[in-house]
Amino acid sequence: YFIIKVLVEFSGSLPDETPEDRSHLVKRDVSCSGHWTVYGSRCLLFVPRAMTWAKAEKNCLALGGNLASVHNWKEYQDIQSLIISQTQRPQKAWIGGSDAQQENIWLWSDGSQFLYTNWCRGEPNNRGVQNCLQINHTAMKCWDNLQCRYHLPSVCAKPR
């Protein structure tokens, strides 16, 4: 009863609040709540628990997103900033790229177009059936294809 009463009493508008302010506040609270962080038009989440690529994607789906896709240098820098803010270093992690469906045809798990890349020199090389994309492979913080069965932390993304 107390919680309901408090919610009812405090659910009114704030003084000098416009309808735009209310909708903006609601959008911000709903879209990137919890441990998600706003970066541009997306919410990003670093998941420190190491999992296979498939389990990491399933985890992101359960959280309302996908493993992160990258469409430009700025988005890649956003992901780097998130990881470093959580780990204090450029931690290797899964993002949403995979060519498991067809060799050398890289796709993002969220269905967006795979146009931007940041592959390390000589990658992707498919050495030992490497179908999943890890970031921060070397000091260059570039991309490497890796066997999907390896356990790594991951980065999830969802629209704001």
PDB file of C-alpha atoms in Angstrom, residues 43-129:
ATOM      1  CA  CYS A  43      22.682   1.478 -25.509  1.00  0.00           C
ATOM      2  CA  LEU A  44      25.783  -0.638 -24.879  1.00  0.00           C
ATOM      3  CA  LEU A  45      26.447  -3.197 -22.170  1.00  0.00           C
ATOM      4  CA  PHE A  46      29.765  -4.879 -21.354  1.00  0.00           C
ATOM      5  CA  VAL A  47      29.223  -8.417 -20.053  1.00  0.00           C
ATOM      6  CA  PRO A  48      32.357  -9.517 -18.150  1.00  0.00           C
ATOM      7  CA  ARG A  49      31.273 -13.156 -17.781  1.00  0.00           C
ATOM      8  CA  ALA A  50      33.160 -15.226 -20.369  1.00  0.00           C
ATOM      9  CA  MET A  51      30.898 -17.298 -22.657  1.00  0.00           C
ATOM     10  CA  THR A  52      30.952 -18.860 -26.096  1.00  0.00           C
ATOM     11  CA  TRP A  53      29.854 -16.584 -28.937  1.00  0.00           C
ATOM     12  CA  ALA A  54      26.460 -18.330 -29.210  1.00  0.00           C
ATOM     13  CA  LYS A  55      25.789 -18.096 -25.463  1.00  0.00           C
ATOM     14  CA  ALA A  56      26.868 -14.448 -25.482  1.00  0.00           C
ATOM     15  CA  GLU A  57      24.407 -13.704 -28.317  1.00  0.00           C
ATOM     16  CA  LYS A  58      21.646 -15.602 -26.488  1.00  0.00           C
ATOM     17  CA  ASN A  59      22.417 -13.579 -23.347  1.00  0.00           C
ATOM     18  CA  CYS A  60      22.216 -10.294 -25.288  1.00  0.00           C
ATOM     19  CA  LEU A  61      18.893 -11.389 -26.812  1.00  0.00           C
ATOM     20  CA  ALA A  62      17.538 -12.136 -23.318  1.00  0.00           C
ATOM     21  CA  LEU A  63      18.565  -8.589 -22.322  1.00  0.00           C
ATOM     22  CA  GLY A  64      16.728  -7.053 -25.287  1.00  0.00           C
ATOM     23  CA  GLY A  65      19.673  -6.591 -27.652  1.00  0.00           C
ATOM     24  CA  ASN A  66      22.246  -8.415 -29.752  1.00  0.00           C
ATOM     25  CA  LEU A  67      25.985  -8.719 -29.698  1.00  0.00           C
ATOM     26  CA  ALA A  68      27.183  -5.309 -30.857  1.00  0.00           C
ATOM     27  CA  SER A  69      27.533  -4.477 -34.531  1.00  0.00           C
ATOM     28  CA  VAL A  70      29.972  -1.805 -35.719  1.00  0.00           C
ATOM     29  CA  HIS A  71      29.197   0.499 -38.644  1.00  0.00           C
ATOM     30  CA  ASN A  72      31.917   3.157 -38.367  1.00  0.00           C
ATOM     31  CA  TRP A  73      35.028   4.238 -36.465  1.00  0.00           C
ATOM     32  CA  LYS A  74      32.974   6.248 -33.934  1.00  0.00           C
ATOM     33  CA  GLU A  75      30.896   3.204 -32.968  1.00  0.00           C
ATOM     34  CA  TYR A  76      34.073   1.177 -32.568  1.00  0.00           C
ATOM     35  CA  GLN A  77      35.532   3.888 -30.323  1.00  0.00           C
ATOM     36  CA  ASP A  78      32.302   3.870 -28.275  1.00  0.00           C
ATOM     37  CA  ILE A  79      32.697   0.125 -27.699  1.00  0.00           C
ATOM     38  CA  GLN A  80      36.370   0.620 -26.789  1.00  0.00           C
ATOM     39  CA  SER A  81      35.441   3.373 -24.319  1.00  0.00           C
ATOM     40  CA  LEU A  82      32.834   1.148 -22.688  1.00  0.00           C
ATOM     41  CA  ILE A  83      35.225  -1.792 -22.310  1.00  0.00           C
ATOM     42  CA  ILE A  84      38.024   0.362 -20.911  1.00  0.00           C
ATOM     43  CA  SER A  85      35.628   2.051 -18.456  1.00  0.00           C
ATOM     44  CA  GLN A  86      34.692  -1.404 -17.131  1.00  0.00           C
ATOM     45  CA  THR A  87      38.062  -3.202 -17.254  1.00  0.00           C
ATOM     46  CA  GLN A  88      40.696  -0.410 -17.321  1.00  0.00           C
ATOM     47  CA  ARG A  89      42.238  -2.082 -20.403  1.00  0.00           C
ATOM     48  CA  PRO A  90      41.313  -3.051 -23.975  1.00  0.00           C
ATOM     49  CA  GLN A  91      39.847  -6.458 -23.037  1.00  0.00           C
ATOM     50  CA  LYS A  92      39.259  -9.023 -25.789  1.00  0.00           C
ATOM     51  CA  ALA A  93      35.514  -9.504 -26.246  1.00  0.00           C
ATOM     52  CA  TRP A  94      32.897 -10.931 -28.585  1.00  0.00           C
ATOM     53  CA  ILE A  95      30.891  -8.639 -30.821  1.00  0.00           C
ATOM     54  CA  GLY A  96      28.176  -9.706 -33.254  1.00  0.00           C
ATOM     55  CA  GLY A  97      30.115 -10.599 -36.405  1.00  0.00           C
ATOM     56  CA  SER A  98      30.068 -14.141 -37.758  1.00  0.00           C
ATOM     57  CA  ASP A  99      30.679 -15.997 -41.005  1.00  0.00           C
ATOM     58  CA  ALA A 100      29.355 -19.327 -39.698  1.00  0.00           C
ATOM     59  CA  GLN A 101      26.506 -19.261 -42.225  1.00  0.00           C
ATOM     60  CA  GLN A 102      28.847 -19.078 -45.232  1.00  0.00           C
ATOM     61  CA  GLU A 103      32.627 -18.849 -45.209  1.00  0.00           C
ATOM     62  CA  ASN A 104      33.950 -15.315 -45.816  1.00  0.00           C
ATOM     63  CA  ILE A 105      30.442 -13.798 -45.859  1.00  0.00           C
ATOM     64  CA  TRP A 106      30.464 -11.824 -42.616  1.00  0.00           C
ATOM     65  CA  LEU A 107      27.117 -10.884 -41.084  1.00  0.00           C
ATOM     66  CA  TRP A 108      26.046  -9.001 -37.970  1.00  0.00           C
ATOM     67  CA  SER A 109      23.767 -10.914 -35.607  1.00  0.00           C
ATOM     68  CA  ASP A 110      21.387  -7.914 -35.474  1.00  0.00           C
ATOM     69  CA  GLY A 111      20.797  -8.167 -39.240  1.00  0.00           C
ATOM     70  CA  SER A 112      22.467  -4.858 -40.112  1.00  0.00           C
ATOM     71  CA  GLN A 113      24.849  -4.581 -43.076  1.00  0.00           C
ATOM     72  CA  PHE A 114      28.472  -5.608 -42.525  1.00  0.00           C
ATOM     73  CA  LEU A 115      30.239  -2.730 -44.291  1.00  0.00           C
ATOM     74  CA  TYR A 116      32.788  -1.303 -41.823  1.00  0.00           C
ATOM     75  CA  THR A 117      35.716  -3.506 -40.731  1.00  0.00           C
ATOM     76  CA  ASN A 118      38.787  -3.165 -38.540  1.00  0.00           C
ATOM     77  CA  TRP A 119      40.513  -6.513 -39.169  1.00  0.00           C
ATOM     78  CA  CYS A 120      44.041  -7.107 -37.921  1.00  0.00           C
ATOM     79  CA  ARG A 121      46.645  -7.633 -40.636  1.00  0.00           C
ATOM     80  CA  GLY A 122      46.120 -11.031 -42.278  1.00  0.00           C
ATOM     81  CA  GLU A 123      42.632 -11.459 -40.811  1.00  0.00           C
ATOM     82  CA  PRO A 124      40.139 -12.958 -41.166  1.00  0.00           C
ATOM     83  CA  ASN A 125      42.170 -16.086 -41.888  1.00  0.00           C
ATOM     84  CA  ASN A 126      39.750 -18.865 -40.842  1.00  0.00           C
ATOM     85  CA  ARG A 127      42.612 -20.786 -39.244  1.00  0.00           C
ATOM     86  CA  GLY A 128      40.962 -23.774 -37.572  1.00  0.00           C
ATOM     87  CA  VAL A 129      37.370 -22.911 -38.524  1.00  0.00           C
TER      88      VAL A 129
END
